[in-house]
Short mmCIF file of C-alpha atoms and ligand atoms in Angstrom, two decimals:
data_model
loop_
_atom_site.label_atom_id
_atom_site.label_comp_id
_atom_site.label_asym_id
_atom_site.label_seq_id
_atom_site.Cartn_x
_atom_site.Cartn_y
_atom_site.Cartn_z
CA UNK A 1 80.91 89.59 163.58
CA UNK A 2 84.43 89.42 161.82
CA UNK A 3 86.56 89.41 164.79
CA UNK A 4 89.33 91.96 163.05
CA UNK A 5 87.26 94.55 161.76
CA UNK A 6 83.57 94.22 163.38
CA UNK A 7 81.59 93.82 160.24
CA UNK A 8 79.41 91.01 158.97
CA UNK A 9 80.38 88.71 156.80
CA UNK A 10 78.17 89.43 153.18
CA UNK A 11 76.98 86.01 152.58
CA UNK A 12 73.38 86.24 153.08
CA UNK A 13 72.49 85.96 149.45
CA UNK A 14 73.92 83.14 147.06
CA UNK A 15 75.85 84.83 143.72
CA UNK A 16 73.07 83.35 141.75
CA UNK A 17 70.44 85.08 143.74
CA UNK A 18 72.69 87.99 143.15
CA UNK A 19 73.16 87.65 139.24
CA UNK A 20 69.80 86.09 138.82
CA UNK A 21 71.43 83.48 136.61
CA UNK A 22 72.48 86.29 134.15
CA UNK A 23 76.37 85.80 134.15
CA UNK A 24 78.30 86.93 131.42
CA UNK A 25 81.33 84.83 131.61
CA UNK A 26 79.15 82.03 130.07
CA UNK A 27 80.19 84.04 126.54
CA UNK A 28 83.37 84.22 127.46
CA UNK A 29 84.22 81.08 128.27
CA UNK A 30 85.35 79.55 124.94
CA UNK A 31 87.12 80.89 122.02
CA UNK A 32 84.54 79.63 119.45
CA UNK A 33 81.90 82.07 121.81
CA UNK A 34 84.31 85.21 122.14
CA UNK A 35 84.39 85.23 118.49
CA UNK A 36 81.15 84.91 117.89
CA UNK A 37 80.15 87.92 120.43
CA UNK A 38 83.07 90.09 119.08
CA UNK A 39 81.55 93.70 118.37
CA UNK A 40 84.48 95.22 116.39
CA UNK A 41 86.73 93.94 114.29
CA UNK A 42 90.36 95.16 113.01
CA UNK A 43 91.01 94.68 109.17
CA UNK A 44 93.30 95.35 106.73
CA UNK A 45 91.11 97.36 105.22
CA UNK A 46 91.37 100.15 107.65
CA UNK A 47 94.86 100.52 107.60
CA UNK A 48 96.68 103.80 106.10
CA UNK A 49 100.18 103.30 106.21
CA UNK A 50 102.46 106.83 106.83
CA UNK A 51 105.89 106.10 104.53
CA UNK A 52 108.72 108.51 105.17
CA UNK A 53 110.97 109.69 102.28
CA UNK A 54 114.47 110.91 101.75
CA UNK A 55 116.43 112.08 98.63
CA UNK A 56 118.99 109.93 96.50
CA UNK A 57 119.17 106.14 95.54
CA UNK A 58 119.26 103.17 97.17
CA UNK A 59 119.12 104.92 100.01
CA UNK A 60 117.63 103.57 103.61
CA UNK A 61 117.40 105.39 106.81
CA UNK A 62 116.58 103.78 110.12
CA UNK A 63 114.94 106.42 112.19
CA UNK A 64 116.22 106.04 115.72
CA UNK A 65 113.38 107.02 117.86
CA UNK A 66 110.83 104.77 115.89
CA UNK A 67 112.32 100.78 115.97
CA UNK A 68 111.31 99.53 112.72
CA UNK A 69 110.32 102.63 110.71
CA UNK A 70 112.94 103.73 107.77
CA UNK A 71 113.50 106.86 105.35
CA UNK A 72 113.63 105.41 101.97
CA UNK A 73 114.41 107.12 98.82
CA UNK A 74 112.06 107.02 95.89
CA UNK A 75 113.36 104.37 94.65
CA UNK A 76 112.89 102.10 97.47
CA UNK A 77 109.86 103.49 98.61
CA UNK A 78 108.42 102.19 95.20
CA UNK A 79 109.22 98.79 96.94
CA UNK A 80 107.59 99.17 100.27
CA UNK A 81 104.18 100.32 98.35
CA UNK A 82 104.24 97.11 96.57
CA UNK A 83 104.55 95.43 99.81
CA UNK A 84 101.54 97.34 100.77
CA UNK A 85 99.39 96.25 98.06
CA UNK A 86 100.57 92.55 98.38
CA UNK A 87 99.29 93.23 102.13
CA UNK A 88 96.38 94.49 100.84
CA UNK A 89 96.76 97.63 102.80
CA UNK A 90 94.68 100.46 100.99
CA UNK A 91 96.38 103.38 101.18
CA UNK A 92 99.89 105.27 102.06
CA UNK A 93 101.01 108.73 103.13
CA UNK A 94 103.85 110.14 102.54
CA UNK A 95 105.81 112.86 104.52
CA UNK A 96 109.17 113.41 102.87
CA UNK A 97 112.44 114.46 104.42
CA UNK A 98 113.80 117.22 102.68
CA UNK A 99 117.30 118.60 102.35
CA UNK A 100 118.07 121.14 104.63
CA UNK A 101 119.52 123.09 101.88
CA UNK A 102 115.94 123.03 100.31
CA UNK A 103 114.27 124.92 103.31
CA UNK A 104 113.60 128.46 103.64
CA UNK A 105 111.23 130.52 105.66
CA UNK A 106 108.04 130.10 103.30
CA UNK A 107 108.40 126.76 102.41
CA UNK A 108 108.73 127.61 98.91
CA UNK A 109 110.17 124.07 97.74
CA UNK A 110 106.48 122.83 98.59
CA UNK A 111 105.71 124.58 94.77
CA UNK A 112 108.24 122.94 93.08
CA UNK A 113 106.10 119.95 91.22
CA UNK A 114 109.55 117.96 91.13
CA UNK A 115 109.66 118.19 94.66
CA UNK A 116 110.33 114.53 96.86
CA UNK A 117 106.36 114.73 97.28
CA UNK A 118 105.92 115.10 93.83
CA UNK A 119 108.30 112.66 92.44
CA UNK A 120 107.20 109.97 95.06
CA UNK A 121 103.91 110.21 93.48
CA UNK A 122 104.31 110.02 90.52
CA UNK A 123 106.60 106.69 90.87
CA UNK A 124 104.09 105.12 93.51
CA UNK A 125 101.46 105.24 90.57
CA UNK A 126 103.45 104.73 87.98
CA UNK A 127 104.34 101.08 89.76
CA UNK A 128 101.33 100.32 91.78
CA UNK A 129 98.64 102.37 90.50
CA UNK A 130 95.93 100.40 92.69
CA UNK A 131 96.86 101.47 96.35
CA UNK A 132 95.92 105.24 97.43
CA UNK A 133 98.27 107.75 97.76
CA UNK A 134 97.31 110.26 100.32
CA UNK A 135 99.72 113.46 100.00
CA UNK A 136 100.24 115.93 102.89
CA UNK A 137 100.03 119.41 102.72
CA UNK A 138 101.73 121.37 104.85
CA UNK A 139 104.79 123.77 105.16
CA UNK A 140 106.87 121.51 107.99
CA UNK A 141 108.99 119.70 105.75
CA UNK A 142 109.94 122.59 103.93
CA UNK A 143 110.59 125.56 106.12
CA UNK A 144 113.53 126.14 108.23
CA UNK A 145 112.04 127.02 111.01
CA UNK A 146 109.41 123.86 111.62
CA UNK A 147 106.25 125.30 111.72
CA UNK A 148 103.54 124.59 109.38
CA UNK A 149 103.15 128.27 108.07
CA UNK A 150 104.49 131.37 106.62
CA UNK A 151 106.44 132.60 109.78
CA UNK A 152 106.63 136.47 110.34
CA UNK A 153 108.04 138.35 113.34
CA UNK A 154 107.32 134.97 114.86
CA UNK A 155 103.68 135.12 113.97
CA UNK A 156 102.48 131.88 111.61
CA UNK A 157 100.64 134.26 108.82
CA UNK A 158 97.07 132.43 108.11
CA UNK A 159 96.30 133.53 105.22
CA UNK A 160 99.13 133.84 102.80
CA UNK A 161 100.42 129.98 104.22
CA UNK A 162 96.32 128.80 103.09
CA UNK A 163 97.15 130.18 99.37
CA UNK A 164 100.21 128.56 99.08
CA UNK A 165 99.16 125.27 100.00
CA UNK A 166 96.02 125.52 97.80
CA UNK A 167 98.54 125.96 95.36
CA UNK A 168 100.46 123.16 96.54
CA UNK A 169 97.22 120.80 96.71
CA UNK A 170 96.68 121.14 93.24
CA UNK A 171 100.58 120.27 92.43
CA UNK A 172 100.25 117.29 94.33
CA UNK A 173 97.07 116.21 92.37
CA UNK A 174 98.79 116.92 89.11
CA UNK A 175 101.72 114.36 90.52
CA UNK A 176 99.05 111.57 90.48
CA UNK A 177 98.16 112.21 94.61
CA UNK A 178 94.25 110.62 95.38
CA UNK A 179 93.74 112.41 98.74
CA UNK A 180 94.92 116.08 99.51
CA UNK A 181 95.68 115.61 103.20
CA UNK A 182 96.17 119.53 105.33
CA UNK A 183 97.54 119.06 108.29
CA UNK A 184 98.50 122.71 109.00
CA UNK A 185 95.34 123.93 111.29
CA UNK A 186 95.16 127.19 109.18
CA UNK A 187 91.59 128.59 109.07
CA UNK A 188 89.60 128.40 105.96
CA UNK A 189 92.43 125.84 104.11
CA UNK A 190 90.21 122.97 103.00
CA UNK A 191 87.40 125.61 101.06
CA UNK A 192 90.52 127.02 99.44
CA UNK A 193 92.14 123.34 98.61
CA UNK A 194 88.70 122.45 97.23
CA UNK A 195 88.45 125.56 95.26
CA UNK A 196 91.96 125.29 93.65
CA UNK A 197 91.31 121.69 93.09
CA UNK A 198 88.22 122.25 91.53
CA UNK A 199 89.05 125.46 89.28
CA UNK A 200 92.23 122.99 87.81
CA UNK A 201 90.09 120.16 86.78
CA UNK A 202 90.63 118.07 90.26
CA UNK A 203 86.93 117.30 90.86
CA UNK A 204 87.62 113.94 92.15
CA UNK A 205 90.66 114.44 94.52
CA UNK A 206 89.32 114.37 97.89
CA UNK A 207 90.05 115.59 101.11
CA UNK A 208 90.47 114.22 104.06
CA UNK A 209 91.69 116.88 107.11
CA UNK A 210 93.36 116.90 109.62
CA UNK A 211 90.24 118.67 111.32
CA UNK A 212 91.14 117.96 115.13
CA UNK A 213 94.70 118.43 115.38
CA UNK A 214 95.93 118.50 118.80
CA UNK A 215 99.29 120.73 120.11
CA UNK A 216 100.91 117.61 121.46
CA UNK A 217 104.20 115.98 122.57
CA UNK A 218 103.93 112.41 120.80
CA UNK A 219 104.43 114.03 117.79
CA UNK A 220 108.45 113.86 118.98
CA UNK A 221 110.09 110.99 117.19
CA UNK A 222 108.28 112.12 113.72
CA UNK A 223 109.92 115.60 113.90
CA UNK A 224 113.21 113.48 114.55
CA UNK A 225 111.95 111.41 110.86
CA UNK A 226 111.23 114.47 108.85
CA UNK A 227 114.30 116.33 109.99
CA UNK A 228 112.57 119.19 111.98
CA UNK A 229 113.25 118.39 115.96
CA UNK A 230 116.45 120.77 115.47
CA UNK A 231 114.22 123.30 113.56
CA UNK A 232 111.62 124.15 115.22
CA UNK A 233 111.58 127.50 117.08
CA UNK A 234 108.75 127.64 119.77
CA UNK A 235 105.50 125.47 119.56
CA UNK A 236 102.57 125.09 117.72
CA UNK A 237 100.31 126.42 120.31
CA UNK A 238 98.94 129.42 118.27
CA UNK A 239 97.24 127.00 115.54
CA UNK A 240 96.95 123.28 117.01
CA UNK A 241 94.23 122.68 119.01
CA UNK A 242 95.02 122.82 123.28
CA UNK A 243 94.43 119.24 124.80
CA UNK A 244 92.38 120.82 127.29
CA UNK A 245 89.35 121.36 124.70
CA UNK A 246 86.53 119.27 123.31
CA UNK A 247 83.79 121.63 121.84
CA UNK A 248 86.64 123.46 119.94
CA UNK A 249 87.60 120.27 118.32
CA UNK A 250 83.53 120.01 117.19
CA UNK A 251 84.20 123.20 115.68
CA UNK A 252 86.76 122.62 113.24
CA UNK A 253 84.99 119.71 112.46
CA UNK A 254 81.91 121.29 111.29
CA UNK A 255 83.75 124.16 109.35
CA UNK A 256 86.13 121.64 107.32
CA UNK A 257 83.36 119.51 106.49
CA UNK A 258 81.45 122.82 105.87
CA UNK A 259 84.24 123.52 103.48
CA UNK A 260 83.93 120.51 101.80
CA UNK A 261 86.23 117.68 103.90
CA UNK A 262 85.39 114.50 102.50
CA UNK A 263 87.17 112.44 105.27
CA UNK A 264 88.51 114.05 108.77
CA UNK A 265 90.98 113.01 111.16
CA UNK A 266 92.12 113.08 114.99
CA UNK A 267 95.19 113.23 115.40
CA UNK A 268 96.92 112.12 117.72
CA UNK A 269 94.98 108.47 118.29
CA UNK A 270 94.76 107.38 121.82
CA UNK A 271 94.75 109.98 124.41
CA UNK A 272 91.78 111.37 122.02
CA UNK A 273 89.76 108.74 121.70
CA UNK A 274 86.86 110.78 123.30
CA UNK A 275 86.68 113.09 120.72
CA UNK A 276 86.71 110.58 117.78
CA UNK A 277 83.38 108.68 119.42
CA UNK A 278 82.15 112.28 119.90
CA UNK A 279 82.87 113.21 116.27
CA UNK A 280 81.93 110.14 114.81
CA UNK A 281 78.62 110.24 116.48
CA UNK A 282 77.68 113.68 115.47
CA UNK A 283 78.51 113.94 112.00
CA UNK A 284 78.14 110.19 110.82
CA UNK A 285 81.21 110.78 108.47
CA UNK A 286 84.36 108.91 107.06
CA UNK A 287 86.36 109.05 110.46
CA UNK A 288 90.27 108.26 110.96
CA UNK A 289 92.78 108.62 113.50
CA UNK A 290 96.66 108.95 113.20
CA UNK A 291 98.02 106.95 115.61
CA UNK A 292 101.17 109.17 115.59
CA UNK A 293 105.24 108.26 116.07
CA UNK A 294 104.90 108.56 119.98
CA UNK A 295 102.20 106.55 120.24
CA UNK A 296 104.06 103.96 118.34
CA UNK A 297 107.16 104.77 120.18
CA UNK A 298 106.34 103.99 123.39
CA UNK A 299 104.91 100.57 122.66
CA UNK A 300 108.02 99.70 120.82
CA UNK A 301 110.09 101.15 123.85
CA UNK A 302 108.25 99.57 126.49
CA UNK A 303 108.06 95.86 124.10
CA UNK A 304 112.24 96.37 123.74
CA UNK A 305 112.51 96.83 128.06
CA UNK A 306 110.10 93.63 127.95
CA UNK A 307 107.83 95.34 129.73
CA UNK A 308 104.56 94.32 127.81
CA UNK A 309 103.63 92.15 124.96
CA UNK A 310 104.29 94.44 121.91
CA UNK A 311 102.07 92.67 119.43
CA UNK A 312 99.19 92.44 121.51
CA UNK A 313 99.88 96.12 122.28
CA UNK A 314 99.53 96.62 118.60
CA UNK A 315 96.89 94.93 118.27
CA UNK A 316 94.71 96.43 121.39
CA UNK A 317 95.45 99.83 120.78
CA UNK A 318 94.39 99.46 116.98
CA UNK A 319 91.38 97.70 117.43
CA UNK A 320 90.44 100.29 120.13
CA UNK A 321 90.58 103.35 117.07
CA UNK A 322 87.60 100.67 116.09
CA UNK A 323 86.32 100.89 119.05
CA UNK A 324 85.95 104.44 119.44
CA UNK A 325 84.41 104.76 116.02
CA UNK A 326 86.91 104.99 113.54
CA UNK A 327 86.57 104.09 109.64
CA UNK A 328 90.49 103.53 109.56
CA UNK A 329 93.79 104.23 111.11
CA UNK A 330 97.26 105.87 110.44
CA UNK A 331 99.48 103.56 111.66
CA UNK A 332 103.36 102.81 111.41
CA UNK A 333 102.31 99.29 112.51
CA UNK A 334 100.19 98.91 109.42
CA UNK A 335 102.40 96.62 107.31
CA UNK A 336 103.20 94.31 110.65
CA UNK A 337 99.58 94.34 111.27
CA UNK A 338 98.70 93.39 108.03
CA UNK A 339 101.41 90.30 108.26
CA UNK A 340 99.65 89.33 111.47
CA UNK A 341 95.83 89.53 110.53
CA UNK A 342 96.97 87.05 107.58
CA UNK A 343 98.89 84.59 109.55
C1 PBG B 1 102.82 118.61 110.78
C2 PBG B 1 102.77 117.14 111.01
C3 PBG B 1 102.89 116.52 112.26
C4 PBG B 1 102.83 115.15 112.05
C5 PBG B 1 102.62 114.94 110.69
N1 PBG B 1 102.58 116.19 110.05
C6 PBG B 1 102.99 117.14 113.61
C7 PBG B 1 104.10 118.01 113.92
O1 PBG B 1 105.26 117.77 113.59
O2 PBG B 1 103.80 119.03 114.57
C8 PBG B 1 102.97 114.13 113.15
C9 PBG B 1 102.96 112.70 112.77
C10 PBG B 1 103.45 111.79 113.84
O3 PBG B 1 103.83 112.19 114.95
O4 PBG B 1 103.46 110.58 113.56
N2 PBG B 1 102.28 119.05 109.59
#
């Protein structure tokens, strides 16, 4: 008998009777054997790096609430995608910062084909045809109110916002775009994308959506990027997906790929990395994950307090997107990843 607390000391068995021999840390115990036993892997290959734009020349923005992440006008921007291909990172999306004086309530400057989209394009492949360009469609950047539709007596109008960014799909294609990228949550956009880029001769332009969008706050510090944190009236409840919901996120997943998705994404990354292992595993198909400005955020934050490690942060949380099941990963990190999986 213990003497404080009147139970038996637990020593009847030896830990070797207990294991029967079988103990794992024998794998672990070098760094030649961890690597060999090392079930998923992090590559350059699955990074998609999200490149914010601004107007003018010469022009470089810091943006405050993401350390490290800039605006860059065209012009630069044409720099930072040859950085990307000399990382060997695949692909880039853009999301542009447009002139307030450009916004309205539709959106409308998302049909002009000179718009910063547009031009960004066509310079990105113009320079460095080789990495992807993957365009986003969706009103945000454009309206003046923030949201991602047509808004109407406060009421984000399905419909007429789905024809418009059809429209806009297929002006983004004709700019040079390789991936039409919704991210809007309107019902019954990616069969109308397809069909516009189909009817104009855009067979080979995929898709990848933003199937399982979630209504969430780390999406802060990119509203701060793109210009739209003073914007936006309300939230996005009434078309992003509640946090609270898992078979609802199937759902949209099955209709977009129903509708011909070639790629779909969960967005945000981490706090959903339930529902990518549950989408991968059901439909078996190209599977990403935007690991979006909060996420990124608070591991810069918390690396700047010295609080934790911020590279291996980085490099944990990415390789857990892996993990989880993911194909690839939207990442702000990606070109400081891609510096570190070379050195
Ligand atoms: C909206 C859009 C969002 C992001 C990209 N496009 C969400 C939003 O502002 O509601 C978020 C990206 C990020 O947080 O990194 N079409």
């Amino acid at each position: 008998m213990n003497k404080h607390n009147g139970l038996k000391p637990g020593n009847t068995r030896t830990v070797d009777e207990i294991t029967s021999g079988r103990r794992l840390r024998r794998m672990r115990k070098a760094a030649w054997s961890r690597r060999l036993v090392q079930e998923n892997h992090l590559r350059v290959d699955d990074l998609i790096w999200p490149i914010f734009l601004i107007e003018g020349e010469g022009q470089q923005e810091p943006v405050e609430a993401m350390p490290g992440v800039s605006r860059y006008s065209v012009d630069l921007a044409v720099r930072q995608v040859e950085l990307a291909a000399k990382l060997g990172i695949p692909a880039i999306a853009t999301f542009p910062n447009v002139d307030v004086a450009s916004r309205d309530g539709q959106g409308t400057a998302i049909l002009d084909p000179n718009n910063l989209i547009n031009r960004a394009t066509r310079a990105f492949k113009d320079a460095v045809p080789e990495v992807g360009i993957i365009t986003d469609v969706a009103l945000d950047p454009f309206t003046d109110h923030g949201h991602d539709g047509i808004l109407r007596d406060g009421v984000v109008i399905n419909d007429e916002t789905v024809k418009q960014i059809a429209h806009a799909a297929v002006l983004q294609a004709s700019a040079g775009a390789d991936v039409i990228a919704p991210s809007d949550m309107m019902d019954g956009r990616v069969g109308a994308i397809r069909d516009a880029l189909d009817s104009n001769g855009f067979q080979d332009v995929a898709i990848l959506s933003y199937a399982t969008k979630f209504a969430s706050a780390f999406y802060g510090p990119y509203r701060e990027a793109i210009g739209t944190s003073g914007l936006l009236k309300g939230d996005k409840n009434t078309y992003y997906i509640s946090a609270a919901n898992t078979d609802e996120a199937m759902r949209e997943v099955e209709q977009d790929l129903e509708e011909g998705a070639d790629m779909v994404m969960i967005k945000p990354g981490l706090p959903y990395l339930d529902i990518i292992r549950r989408i991968k595993d059901a439909f078996a198909m190209p599977t990403f994950a935007y690991q979006v400005s909060g996420e990124y955020s608070m591991i810069k934050a918390a690396e700047a307090n010295g609080w934790l490690d911020g590279k291996q942060a980085m490099m944990e949380s990415l390789l857990a997107f892996k993990r989880a099941g993911c194909d690839g990963v939207f990442t702000y990190f990606a070109p400081e990843v891609a510096k570190h999986l070379r050195s």
